[in-house]
PDB file of C-alpha atoms and ligand atoms in Angstrom:
ATOM      1  CA  MET A 353       0.000   0.000   0.000  1.00 52.00           C
ATOM      2  CA  SER A 354       1.599   3.283  -1.052  1.00 70.00           C
ATOM      3  CA  ALA A 355      -1.179   5.649   0.080  1.00 92.00           C
ATOM      4  CA  VAL A 356      -0.307   8.109   2.871  1.00 97.00           C
ATOM      5  CA  PRO A 357      -0.762   6.478   6.301  1.00 98.00           C
ATOM      6  CA  VAL A 358      -3.139   7.836   8.922  1.00 98.00           C
ATOM      7  CA  VAL A 359      -1.852   8.112  12.497  1.00 99.00           C
ATOM      8  CA  PHE A 360      -4.430   8.418  15.275  1.00 99.00           C
ATOM      9  CA  ILE A 361      -3.810  10.233  18.583  1.00 99.00           C
ATOM     10  CA  HIS A 362      -6.337   9.372  21.267  1.00 98.00           C
ATOM     11  CA  GLY A 363      -8.078  11.775  23.628  1.00 98.00           C
ATOM     12  CA  PHE A 364      -7.854  11.993  27.388  1.00 98.00           C
ATOM     13  CA  PRO A 365      -8.231   9.679  29.373  1.00 98.00           C
ATOM     14  CA  LEU A 366      -8.520   6.952  26.742  1.00 98.00           C
ATOM     15  CA  SER A 367      -6.123   4.686  24.819  1.00 98.00           C
ATOM     16  CA  LYS A 368      -5.402   3.593  21.263  1.00 98.00           C
ATOM     17  CA  HIS A 369      -8.411   1.273  21.492  1.00 98.00           C
ATOM     18  CA  SER A 370     -10.736   4.272  21.300  1.00 98.00           C
ATOM     19  CA  TRP A 371      -9.737   4.348  17.600  1.00 98.00           C
ATOM     20  CA  ASP A 372     -10.382   0.653  16.852  1.00 98.00           C
ATOM     21  CA  ALA A 373     -13.399   1.301  14.583  1.00 98.00           C
ATOM     22  CA  GLN A 374     -11.570   4.072  12.696  1.00 98.00           C
ATOM     23  CA  SER A 375      -8.364   2.041  12.306  1.00 98.00           C
ATOM     24  CA  ALA A 376     -10.416  -0.797  10.829  1.00 98.00           C
ATOM     25  CA  ALA A 377     -12.208   1.543   8.394  1.00 98.00           C
ATOM     26  CA  VAL A 378      -9.066   3.370   7.252  1.00 98.00           C
ATOM     27  CA  SER A 379      -6.920   0.251   6.920  1.00 97.00           C
ATOM     28  CA  VAL A 380      -9.128  -0.957   4.056  1.00 97.00           C
ATOM     29  CA  THR A 381      -7.199   1.421   1.796  1.00 95.00           C
ATOM     30  CA  ARG A 382      -4.019   2.390   3.672  1.00 97.00           C
ATOM     31  CA  ARG A 383      -1.915   1.917   6.747  1.00 98.00           C
ATOM     32  CA  ALA A 384      -3.562   3.053   9.996  1.00 98.00           C
ATOM     33  CA  VAL A 385      -1.506   3.468  13.155  1.00 98.00           C
ATOM     34  CA  ALA A 386      -3.066   4.092  16.577  1.00 98.00           C
ATOM     35  CA  TYR A 387      -0.775   4.190  19.588  1.00 98.00           C
ATOM     36  CA  ASP A 388      -0.969   4.640  23.344  1.00 98.00           C
ATOM     37  CA  LEU A 389       0.224   8.012  24.571  1.00 98.00           C
ATOM     38  CA  ARG A 390       2.868   8.004  27.281  1.00 98.00           C
ATOM     39  CA  GLY A 391       1.132   7.085  30.557  1.00 98.00           C
ATOM     40  CA  PHE A 392      -1.940   5.520  28.872  1.00 98.00           C
ATOM     41  CA  GLY A 393      -2.877   1.967  27.861  1.00 98.00           C
ATOM     42  CA  GLN A 394       0.271  -0.134  27.536  1.00 98.00           C
ATOM     43  CA  SER A 395       2.652   2.819  27.312  1.00 98.00           C
ATOM     44  CA  PRO A 396       4.622   3.476  30.524  1.00 97.00           C
ATOM     45  CA  ILE A 397       5.123   7.027  31.685  1.00 97.00           C
ATOM     46  CA  GLY A 398       8.852   6.305  31.854  1.00 96.00           C
ATOM     47  CA  GLY A 399       9.720   8.688  34.672  1.00 95.00           C
ATOM     48  CA  VAL A 400       9.167  11.662  32.360  1.00 96.00           C
ATOM     49  CA  ARG A 401       7.263  14.842  33.264  1.00 97.00           C
ATOM     50  CA  VAL A 402       4.762  14.855  30.420  1.00 98.00           C
ATOM     51  CA  SER A 403       3.799  17.960  28.469  1.00 98.00           C
ATOM     52  CA  MET A 404       2.339  18.649  25.025  1.00 98.00           C
ATOM     53  CA  ASP A 405       5.945  19.025  23.804  1.00 98.00           C
ATOM     54  CA  VAL A 406       6.832  15.564  25.153  1.00 98.00           C
ATOM     55  CA  PHE A 407       3.690  14.020  23.637  1.00 98.00           C
ATOM     56  CA  ALA A 408       4.469  15.693  20.277  1.00 98.00           C
ATOM     57  CA  ASP A 409       8.103  14.537  20.401  1.00 98.00           C
ATOM     58  CA  ASP A 410       6.828  11.011  21.114  1.00 98.00           C
ATOM     59  CA  LEU A 411       4.639  11.243  17.984  1.00 98.00           C
ATOM     60  CA  ILE A 412       7.646  12.161  15.851  1.00 98.00           C
ATOM     61  CA  ALA A 413       9.686   9.347  17.439  1.00 98.00           C
ATOM     62  CA  LEU A 414       6.853   6.953  16.531  1.00 98.00           C
ATOM     63  CA  LEU A 415       6.860   8.178  12.898  1.00 98.00           C
ATOM     64  CA  ASP A 416      10.636   7.666  12.787  1.00 98.00           C
ATOM     65  CA  ARG A 417      10.358   4.193  14.301  1.00 98.00           C
ATOM     66  CA  GLU A 418       7.598   3.225  11.857  1.00 98.00           C
ATOM     67  CA  LYS A 419       9.558   4.742   8.940  1.00 98.00           C
ATOM     68  CA  ILE A 420       6.709   7.122   8.115  1.00 98.00           C
ATOM     69  CA  GLU A 421       8.070  10.248   6.458  1.00 98.00           C
ATOM     70  CA  ARG A 422       4.747  12.115   6.320  1.00 98.00           C
ATOM     71  CA  ALA A 423       1.360  11.150   7.719  1.00 98.00           C
ATOM     72  CA  VAL A 424      -2.202  12.331   7.929  1.00 98.00           C
ATOM     73  CA  VAL A 425      -2.399  12.915  11.681  1.00 99.00           C
ATOM     74  CA  CYS A 426      -5.807  12.622  13.328  1.00 99.00           C
ATOM     75  CA  GLY A 427      -6.196  13.758  16.950  1.00 99.00           C
ATOM     76  CA  LEU A 428      -9.269  13.905  19.126  1.00 99.00           C
ATOM     77  CA  SER A 429      -9.470  16.456  21.920  1.00 98.00           C
ATOM     78  CA  MET A 430      -6.146  16.111  23.830  1.00 98.00           C
ATOM     79  CA  GLY A 431      -4.949  14.266  20.726  1.00 99.00           C
ATOM     80  CA  GLY A 432      -5.802  17.447  18.814  1.00 98.00           C
ATOM     81  CA  TYR A 433      -3.827  19.576  21.289  1.00 98.00           C
ATOM     82  CA  ILE A 434      -0.859  17.291  20.586  1.00 99.00           C
ATOM     83  CA  ALA A 435      -1.376  17.370  16.809  1.00 99.00           C
ATOM     84  CA  LEU A 436      -1.478  21.189  16.825  1.00 98.00           C
ATOM     85  CA  ASN A 437       1.677  21.352  18.937  1.00 98.00           C
ATOM     86  CA  ALA A 438       3.405  18.896  16.576  1.00 99.00           C
ATOM     87  CA  ILE A 439       2.356  20.561  13.307  1.00 98.00           C
ATOM     88  CA  GLY A 440       3.630  23.881  14.673  1.00 98.00           C
ATOM     89  CA  ARG A 441       7.053  22.392  15.420  1.00 98.00           C
ATOM     90  CA  TYR A 442       7.381  19.647  12.796  1.00 98.00           C
ATOM     91  CA  PRO A 443       5.249  20.760   9.813  1.00 98.00           C
ATOM     92  CA  LYS A 444       7.235  18.670   7.324  1.00 98.00           C
ATOM     93  CA  ARG A 445       6.064  15.428   8.946  1.00 98.00           C
ATOM     94  CA  PHE A 446       2.411  16.200   8.120  1.00 98.00           C
ATOM     95  CA  ALA A 447       0.685  15.318   4.840  1.00 98.00           C
ATOM     96  CA  GLY A 448      -2.716  16.220   6.310  1.00 98.00           C
ATOM     97  CA  LEU A 449      -4.395  17.088   9.586  1.00 98.00           C
ATOM     98  CA  ILE A 450      -7.667  15.940  11.152  1.00 99.00           C
ATOM     99  CA  LEU A 451      -8.796  17.754  14.285  1.00 99.00           C
ATOM    100  CA  CYS A 452     -11.725  16.208  16.166  1.00 99.00           C
ATOM    101  CA  ASP A 453     -13.585  17.707  19.131  1.00 98.00           C
ATOM    102  CA  THR A 454     -10.654  19.913  20.028  1.00 98.00           C
ATOM    103  CA  LYS A 455      -9.565  23.542  20.190  1.00 98.00           C
ATOM    104  CA  SER A 456      -6.451  25.690  19.917  1.00 98.00           C
ATOM    105  CA  GLN A 457      -6.986  27.805  23.030  1.00 97.00           C
ATOM    106  CA  ALA A 458      -5.084  27.128  26.240  1.00 98.00           C
ATOM    107  CA  ASP A 459      -6.901  26.547  29.548  1.00 98.00           C
ATOM    108  CA  SER A 460      -8.500  29.542  31.271  1.00 98.00           C
ATOM    109  CA  ALA A 461      -7.617  30.190  34.937  1.00 98.00           C
ATOM    110  CA  GLU A 462     -10.925  28.551  35.843  1.00 98.00           C
ATOM    111  CA  ALA A 463     -10.170  25.441  33.753  1.00 98.00           C
ATOM    112  CA  LYS A 464      -6.704  25.157  35.339  1.00 98.00           C
ATOM    113  CA  ALA A 465      -8.258  25.316  38.816  1.00 98.00           C
ATOM    114  CA  LYS A 466     -10.745  22.619  37.814  1.00 98.00           C
ATOM    115  CA  ARG A 467      -7.902  20.376  36.603  1.00 98.00           C
ATOM    116  CA  ALA A 468      -6.068  20.859  39.934  1.00 98.00           C
ATOM    117  CA  ALA A 469      -9.222  19.841  41.814  1.00 98.00           C
ATOM    118  CA  THR A 470      -9.670  16.803  39.532  1.00 98.00           C
ATOM    119  CA  ILE A 471      -6.072  15.711  40.183  1.00 98.00           C
ATOM    120  CA  LEU A 472      -6.777  15.744  43.933  1.00 98.00           C
ATOM    121  CA  THR A 473     -10.001  13.758  43.448  1.00 97.00           C
ATOM    122  CA  VAL A 474      -8.344  11.132  41.229  1.00 98.00           C
ATOM    123  CA  LYS A 475      -5.496  10.716  43.737  1.00 97.00           C
ATOM    124  CA  LYS A 476      -8.006  10.316  46.577  1.00 97.00           C
ATOM    125  CA  GLU A 477     -10.782   8.274  44.970  1.00 97.00           C
ATOM    126  CA  GLY A 478      -9.017   6.426  42.150  1.00 96.00           C
ATOM    127  CA  VAL A 479      -9.899   5.986  38.485  1.00 98.00           C
ATOM    128  CA  GLY A 480     -13.435   4.472  38.808  1.00 97.00           C
ATOM    129  CA  PRO A 481     -15.415   7.454  40.185  1.00 97.00           C
ATOM    130  CA  PHE A 482     -13.439   9.785  37.917  1.00 97.00           C
ATOM    131  CA  ALA A 483     -14.316   7.660  34.854  1.00 98.00           C
ATOM    132  CA  ASP A 484     -18.046   7.903  35.636  1.00 97.00           C
ATOM    133  CA  ALA A 485     -17.912  11.654  36.226  1.00 97.00           C
ATOM    134  CA  PHE A 486     -15.847  12.225  33.084  1.00 98.00           C
ATOM    135  CA  LEU A 487     -18.208  10.233  30.853  1.00 98.00           C
ATOM    136  CA  THR A 488     -21.261  12.000  32.302  1.00 98.00           C
ATOM    137  CA  GLY A 489     -19.618  15.302  31.389  1.00 97.00           C
ATOM    138  CA  VAL A 490     -18.609  14.469  27.828  1.00 98.00           C
ATOM    139  CA  LEU A 491     -21.132  12.027  26.338  1.00 98.00           C
ATOM    140  CA  ARG A 492     -24.524  13.190  25.155  1.00 97.00           C
ATOM    141  CA  PRO A 493     -27.232  12.119  27.621  1.00 97.00           C
ATOM    142  CA  GLU A 494     -28.946  10.019  24.944  1.00 97.00           C
ATOM    143  CA  THR A 495     -25.825   7.884  24.542  1.00 96.00           C
ATOM    144  CA  PHE A 496     -26.364   6.524  28.080  1.00 97.00           C
ATOM    145  CA  LYS A 497     -29.959   5.556  27.277  1.00 97.00           C
ATOM    146  CA  GLU A 498     -29.637   4.412  23.680  1.00 96.00           C
ATOM    147  CA  HIS A 499     -26.116   2.968  23.534  1.00 97.00           C
ATOM    148  CA  PRO A 500     -25.083   1.614  26.953  1.00 98.00           C
ATOM    149  CA  ALA A 501     -22.507  -0.628  25.219  1.00 98.00           C
ATOM    150  CA  ILE A 502     -20.654   2.482  24.002  1.00 98.00           C
ATOM    151  CA  VAL A 503     -20.561   3.861  27.549  1.00 98.00           C
ATOM    152  CA  GLU A 504     -19.306   0.518  28.891  1.00 98.00           C
ATOM    153  CA  ALA A 505     -16.606   0.275  26.218  1.00 98.00           C
ATOM    154  CA  ALA A 506     -15.407   3.812  26.975  1.00 98.00           C
ATOM    155  CA  LYS A 507     -15.371   3.085  30.704  1.00 98.00           C
ATOM    156  CA  ARG A 508     -13.385  -0.116  30.139  1.00 98.00           C
ATOM    157  CA  ILE A 509     -10.782   1.860  28.212  1.00 98.00           C
ATOM    158  CA  ILE A 510     -10.519   4.490  30.968  1.00 98.00           C
ATOM    159  CA  MET A 511     -10.271   1.798  33.662  1.00 98.00           C
ATOM    160  CA  GLY A 512      -7.249   0.392  31.816  1.00 98.00           C
ATOM    161  CA  ASN A 513      -5.331   3.539  32.758  1.00 98.00           C
ATOM    162  CA  THR A 514      -3.557   4.468  35.994  1.00 98.00           C
ATOM    163  CA  SER A 515      -4.237   7.461  38.209  1.00 98.00           C
ATOM    164  CA  GLU A 516      -0.579   8.418  37.705  1.00 98.00           C
ATOM    165  CA  GLY A 517      -0.988   8.680  33.923  1.00 98.00           C
ATOM    166  CA  ILE A 518      -4.333  10.473  34.218  1.00 98.00           C
ATOM    167  CA  CYS A 519      -3.000  13.052  36.697  1.00 98.00           C
ATOM    168  CA  ALA A 520       0.146  13.665  34.622  1.00 98.00           C
ATOM    169  CA  ALA A 521      -1.961  14.364  31.522  1.00 98.00           C
ATOM    170  CA  LEU A 522      -4.316  16.664  33.462  1.00 98.00           C
ATOM    171  CA  GLN A 523      -1.285  18.679  34.579  1.00 98.00           C
ATOM    172  CA  ALA A 524       0.112  18.712  31.026  1.00 98.00           C
ATOM    173  CA  MET A 525      -3.204  19.972  29.604  1.00 98.00           C
ATOM    174  CA  ALA A 526      -3.384  22.711  32.267  1.00 98.00           C
ATOM    175  CA  GLU A 527       0.117  23.862  31.306  1.00 98.00           C
ATOM    176  CA  ARG A 528      -0.319  23.660  27.535  1.00 98.00           C
ATOM    177  CA  ALA A 529       0.376  26.686  25.360  1.00 98.00           C
ATOM    178  CA  ASP A 530      -2.209  28.306  23.098  1.00 98.00           C
ATOM    179  CA  THR A 531      -1.716  27.113  19.511  1.00 98.00           C
ATOM    180  CA  THR A 532      -4.115  29.536  17.771  1.00 98.00           C
ATOM    181  CA  GLU A 533      -1.211  31.159  15.899  1.00 98.00           C
ATOM    182  CA  VAL A 534      -0.357  27.807  14.344  1.00 98.00           C
ATOM    183  CA  LEU A 535      -3.733  27.603  12.544  1.00 98.00           C
ATOM    184  CA  SER A 536      -3.012  30.238   9.866  1.00 98.00           C
ATOM    185  CA  LYS A 537       0.348  28.565   9.084  1.00 98.00           C
ATOM    186  CA  ILE A 538      -1.146  25.160   8.301  1.00 98.00           C
ATOM    187  CA  SER A 539      -0.673  24.441   4.596  1.00 98.00           C
ATOM    188  CA  VAL A 540      -1.781  20.794   4.323  1.00 98.00           C
ATOM    189  CA  PRO A 541      -5.334  19.560   3.645  1.00 98.00           C
ATOM    190  CA  SER A 542      -7.238  19.737   6.930  1.00 98.00           C
ATOM    191  CA  LEU A 543     -10.495  18.341   8.226  1.00 98.00           C
ATOM    192  CA  VAL A 544     -12.205  19.583  11.402  1.00 98.00           C
ATOM    193  CA  MET A 545     -14.861  17.324  12.920  1.00 98.00           C
ATOM    194  CA  VAL A 546     -17.048  17.857  15.968  1.00 98.00           C
ATOM    195  CA  GLY A 547     -20.028  16.177  17.584  1.00 98.00           C
ATOM    196  CA  GLU A 548     -23.146  18.324  17.277  1.00 98.00           C
ATOM    197  CA  ASN A 549     -23.700  17.972  21.036  1.00 98.00           C
ATOM    198  CA  ASP A 550     -20.086  18.447  22.137  1.00 98.00           C
ATOM    199  CA  THR A 551     -20.276  20.804  25.116  1.00 97.00           C
ATOM    200  CA  LEU A 552     -16.550  20.714  25.999  1.00 97.00           C
ATOM    201  CA  THR A 553     -15.226  21.826  22.601  1.00 97.00           C
ATOM    202  CA  PRO A 554     -18.485  22.885  20.930  1.00 97.00           C
ATOM    203  CA  PRO A 555     -19.290  23.232  17.212  1.00 98.00           C
ATOM    204  CA  ALA A 556     -18.811  27.030  17.436  1.00 97.00           C
ATOM    205  CA  ALA A 557     -15.164  26.481  18.480  1.00 95.00           C
ATOM    206  CA  ALA A 558     -14.692  23.966  15.655  1.00 98.00           C
ATOM    207  CA  GLU A 559     -16.193  26.421  13.165  1.00 98.00           C
ATOM    208  CA  SER A 560     -13.804  29.212  14.116  1.00 97.00           C
ATOM    209  CA  MET A 561     -10.862  26.821  14.103  1.00 98.00           C
ATOM    210  CA  ALA A 562     -11.803  25.571  10.623  1.00 98.00           C
ATOM    211  CA  ALA A 563     -12.225  29.167   9.418  1.00 98.00           C
ATOM    212  CA  ALA A 564      -8.674  29.962  10.577  1.00 98.00           C
ATOM    213  CA  ILE A 565      -7.113  27.049   8.629  1.00 98.00           C
ATOM    214  CA  ARG A 566      -6.769  27.669   4.897  1.00 98.00           C
ATOM    215  CA  GLY A 567      -9.166  25.443   2.944  1.00 97.00           C
ATOM    216  CA  ALA A 568     -10.195  23.357   5.950  1.00 98.00           C
ATOM    217  CA  GLN A 569     -13.339  21.262   5.691  1.00 98.00           C
ATOM    218  CA  LEU A 570     -15.754  21.241   8.639  1.00 98.00           C
ATOM    219  CA  GLU A 571     -17.943  18.245   9.440  1.00 98.00           C
ATOM    220  CA  ILE A 572     -20.521  18.242  12.234  1.00 98.00           C
ATOM    221  CA  ILE A 573     -21.236  14.699  13.431  1.00 98.00           C
ATOM    222  CA  PRO A 574     -24.929  14.212  14.287  1.00 98.00           C
ATOM    223  CA  LYS A 575     -26.025  12.418  17.450  1.00 98.00           C
ATOM    224  CA  ALA A 576     -22.604  12.733  19.064  1.00 98.00           C
ATOM    225  CA  GLY A 577     -21.095  14.587  21.985  1.00 98.00           C
ATOM    226  CA  HIS A 578     -17.399  15.134  22.760  1.00 98.00           C
ATOM    227  CA  LEU A 579     -16.346  11.544  21.953  1.00 98.00           C
ATOM    228  CA  SER A 580     -17.795  11.761  18.456  1.00 98.00           C
ATOM    229  CA  ASN A 581     -15.888   8.789  16.992  1.00 98.00           C
ATOM    230  CA  LEU A 582     -17.221   6.504  19.730  1.00 98.00           C
ATOM    231  CA  GLU A 583     -20.739   7.937  19.899  1.00 98.00           C
ATOM    232  CA  ASN A 584     -21.498   7.880  16.188  1.00 98.00           C
ATOM    233  CA  PRO A 585     -18.847   5.742  14.480  1.00 98.00           C
ATOM    234  CA  VAL A 586     -20.938   5.239  11.329  1.00 98.00           C
ATOM    235  CA  GLU A 587     -21.197   8.957  10.498  1.00 98.00           C
ATOM    236  CA  PHE A 588     -17.713   9.700  11.796  1.00 98.00           C
ATOM    237  CA  ASN A 589     -16.134   6.971   9.656  1.00 98.00           C
ATOM    238  CA  ARG A 590     -18.099   7.913   6.545  1.00 98.00           C
ATOM    239  CA  ARG A 591     -16.790  11.467   6.692  1.00 98.00           C
ATOM    240  CA  LEU A 592     -13.288  10.434   7.746  1.00 98.00           C
ATOM    241  CA  THR A 593     -12.739   7.816   5.047  1.00 98.00           C
ATOM    242  CA  GLY A 594     -14.447   9.966   2.385  1.00 98.00           C
ATOM    243  CA  TRP A 595     -12.165  12.920   3.105  1.00 98.00           C
ATOM    244  CA  VAL A 596      -9.028  10.780   3.329  1.00 98.00           C
ATOM    245  CA  GLN A 597      -9.816   9.013   0.041  1.00 96.00           C
ATOM    246  CA  THR A 598     -10.544  12.310  -1.741  1.00 97.00           C
ATOM    247  CA  ASN A 599      -7.402  14.059  -0.558  1.00 97.00           C
ATOM    248  CA  PHE A 600      -4.784  11.291  -0.383  1.00 96.00           C
TER     249      PHE A 600
HETATM  250  C1  LIG B1226     -10.104  15.066  26.064  1.00 76.47           C
HETATM  251  O1  LIG B1226     -11.198  14.603  25.700  1.00 76.47           O
HETATM  252  O2  LIG B1226      -9.019  14.739  25.517  1.00 76.47           O
HETATM  253  C2  LIG B1226     -10.081  16.029  27.218  1.00 76.47           C
HETATM  254  O3  LIG B1226     -11.264  15.958  27.910  1.00 76.47           O
HETATM  255  C3  LIG B1226      -9.799  17.416  26.767  1.00 76.47           C
HETATM  256  C4  LIG B1226      -9.727  18.390  27.884  1.00 76.47           C
HETATM  257  O4  LIG B1226      -9.999  18.052  29.046  1.00 76.47           O
HETATM  258  O5  LIG B1226      -9.375  19.558  27.621  1.00 76.47           O
END
């Protein structure tokens, strides 16, 4: 297969398995690579203080290891923060960019304070109660009623992570730099996707991000909240594979 590979960066506090349905759909026509971020899934934190720079450097190390010169990089939420950091610092490694349910702005003072409180709660209560609270905050309410299997699968993924990895990523997100200036410098084909009911990084944020990237395509995923690829994989995959096939 000579088509450009797609590399998937998962959101917080998930793992590469959150991309299983997308990897399967994309790998019909090209190589798809999903990996566990440092401190998530099977990837040890390795005694490193994580940051968006470290996560982005890890992405480039993965491309080197996999002998991928240029990739279409697809990141959801925190994965999008990492992709924007990486394209700002390593633009030559990108053939295309897919930003899902994410934003370029850094945390507000209020958001940083909320992260600090969440770190304390996770350290005290462990991953289970945090997983439930997180999913209640990001999934659309209907997902709980209509698709309990999706909620269970997401919870299983979160429960596969450690409180150490979760707290390190919360700290890294609180400290991340604003990447809004990167948007106007992006010169590769770009797709912005967002769940219509995403309240964390809402469609309005996706619209302004898409407007700031030259030629970017915007896709609103119906019947989906913040975890749009998990909540509506059929619509998500249709738009993802269609765009990838058209552009690469
Ligand atoms: C994510 O889905 O990756 C995170 O919830 C993003 C965030 O907390 O800013």
